[in-house]
mmCIF file of C-alpha atoms in Angstrom:
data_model
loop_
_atom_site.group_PDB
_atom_site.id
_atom_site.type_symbol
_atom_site.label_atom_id
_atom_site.label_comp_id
_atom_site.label_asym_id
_atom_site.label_seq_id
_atom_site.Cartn_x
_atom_site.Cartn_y
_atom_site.Cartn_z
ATOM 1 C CA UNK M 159 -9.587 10.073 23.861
ATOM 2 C CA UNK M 160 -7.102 10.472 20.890
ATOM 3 C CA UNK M 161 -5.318 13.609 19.834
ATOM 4 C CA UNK M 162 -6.353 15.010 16.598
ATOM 5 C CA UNK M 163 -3.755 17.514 14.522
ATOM 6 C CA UNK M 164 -5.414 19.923 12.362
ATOM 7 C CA UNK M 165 -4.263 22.864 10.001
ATOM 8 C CA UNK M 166 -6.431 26.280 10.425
ATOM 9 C CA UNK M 167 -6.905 27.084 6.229
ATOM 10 C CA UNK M 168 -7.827 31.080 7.534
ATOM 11 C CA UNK M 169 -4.632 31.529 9.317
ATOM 12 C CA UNK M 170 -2.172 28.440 8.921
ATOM 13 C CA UNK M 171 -1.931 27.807 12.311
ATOM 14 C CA UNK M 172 -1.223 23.797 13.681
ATOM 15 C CA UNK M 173 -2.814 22.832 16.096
ATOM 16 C CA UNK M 174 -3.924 19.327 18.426
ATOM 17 C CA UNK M 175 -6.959 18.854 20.252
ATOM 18 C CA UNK M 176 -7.684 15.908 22.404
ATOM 19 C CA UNK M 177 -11.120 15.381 21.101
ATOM 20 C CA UNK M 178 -13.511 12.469 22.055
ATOM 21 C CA UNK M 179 -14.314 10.106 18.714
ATOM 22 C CA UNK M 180 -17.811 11.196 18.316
ATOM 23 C CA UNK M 181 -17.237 14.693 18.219
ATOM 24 C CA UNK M 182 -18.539 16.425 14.952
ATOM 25 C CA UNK M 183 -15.007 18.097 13.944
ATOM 26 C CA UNK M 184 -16.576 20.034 11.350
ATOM 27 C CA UNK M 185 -17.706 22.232 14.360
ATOM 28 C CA UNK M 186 -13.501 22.918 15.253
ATOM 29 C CA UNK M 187 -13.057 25.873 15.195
ATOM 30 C CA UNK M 188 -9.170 27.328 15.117
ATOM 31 C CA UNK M 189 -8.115 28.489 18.797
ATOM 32 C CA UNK M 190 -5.673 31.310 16.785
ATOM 33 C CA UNK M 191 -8.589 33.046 15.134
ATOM 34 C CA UNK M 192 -11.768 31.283 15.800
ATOM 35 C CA UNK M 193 -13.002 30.012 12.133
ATOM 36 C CA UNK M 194 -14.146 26.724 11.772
ATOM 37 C CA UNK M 195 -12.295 26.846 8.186
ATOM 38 C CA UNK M 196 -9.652 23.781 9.619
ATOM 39 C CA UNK M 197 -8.637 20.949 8.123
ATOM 40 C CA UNK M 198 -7.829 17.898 9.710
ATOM 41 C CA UNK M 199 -4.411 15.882 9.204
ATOM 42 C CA UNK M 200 -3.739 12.444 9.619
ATOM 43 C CA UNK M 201 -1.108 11.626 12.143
ATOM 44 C CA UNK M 202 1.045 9.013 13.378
ATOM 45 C CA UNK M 203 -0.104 7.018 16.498
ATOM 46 C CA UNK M 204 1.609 4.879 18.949
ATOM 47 C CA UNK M 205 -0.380 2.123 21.505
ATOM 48 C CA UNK M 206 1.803 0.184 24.204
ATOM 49 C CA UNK M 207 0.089 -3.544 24.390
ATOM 50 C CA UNK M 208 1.235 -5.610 27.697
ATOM 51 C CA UNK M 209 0.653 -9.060 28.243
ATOM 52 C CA UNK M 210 -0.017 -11.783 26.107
ATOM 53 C CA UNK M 211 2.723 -13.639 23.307
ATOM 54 C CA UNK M 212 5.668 -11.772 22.580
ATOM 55 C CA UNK M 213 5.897 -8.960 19.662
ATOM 56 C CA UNK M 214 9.895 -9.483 19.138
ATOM 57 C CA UNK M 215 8.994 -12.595 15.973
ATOM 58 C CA UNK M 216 11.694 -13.650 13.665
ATOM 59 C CA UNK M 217 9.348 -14.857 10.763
ATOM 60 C CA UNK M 218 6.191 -13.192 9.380
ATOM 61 C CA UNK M 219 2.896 -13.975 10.796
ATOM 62 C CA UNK M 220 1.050 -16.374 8.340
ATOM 63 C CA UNK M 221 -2.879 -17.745 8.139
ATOM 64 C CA UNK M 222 -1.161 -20.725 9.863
ATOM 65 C CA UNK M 223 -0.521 -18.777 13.059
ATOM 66 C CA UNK M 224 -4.035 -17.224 13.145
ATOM 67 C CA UNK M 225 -6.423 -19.366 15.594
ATOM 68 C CA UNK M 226 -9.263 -19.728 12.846
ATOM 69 C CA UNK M 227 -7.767 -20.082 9.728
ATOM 70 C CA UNK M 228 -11.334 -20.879 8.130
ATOM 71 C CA UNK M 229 -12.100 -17.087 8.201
ATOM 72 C CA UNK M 230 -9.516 -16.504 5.355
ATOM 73 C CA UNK M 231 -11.332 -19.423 2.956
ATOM 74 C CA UNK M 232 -12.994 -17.076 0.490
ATOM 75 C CA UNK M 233 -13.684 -17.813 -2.460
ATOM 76 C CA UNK M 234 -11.525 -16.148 -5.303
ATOM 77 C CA UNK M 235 -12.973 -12.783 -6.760
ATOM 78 C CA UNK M 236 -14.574 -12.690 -10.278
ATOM 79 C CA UNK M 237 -14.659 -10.902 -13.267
ATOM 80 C CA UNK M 238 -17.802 -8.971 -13.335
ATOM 81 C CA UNK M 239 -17.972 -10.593 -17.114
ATOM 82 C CA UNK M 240 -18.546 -13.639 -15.327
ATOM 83 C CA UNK M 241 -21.417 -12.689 -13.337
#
């Protein structure tokens, strides 16, 4: 379950929630005074990944590196004059 910050707009009080995804947040109410009248900030995250190639790469990654590079063949956008 992530953390979610949020700003209380009644009182200006901060405050994080660990909150499943699916929640409706609209329904958050402040913990400080108990209106739902928060906003909701967007926050930094942070994931640890083990295993697999290493993450320490001297070059960018490229199309070339990608294991189907087919998926990036689209064809170029148009004009909508041209439609």
């Amino acid at each position: 379950m992530p953390l979610y910050e949020y700003v209380c707009e009644d009182c200006r009080k901060d405050f994080t929630l660990l909150q499943p995804t699916d929640v409706d947040k609209s329904q958050t109410a402040c913990p400080e005074c108990g209106q739902k009248n928060v906003r909701h900030n967007f926050s930094t995250f942070a994931a640890k990944i083990e295993g697999g190639q290493s993450l320490s790469r001297k070059t960018p990654v490229t199309a070339d590196d990608l294991p189907n590079k087919k998926v990036l063949n689209l064809p170029l956008p148009r004009l909508r004059s041209e439609l």
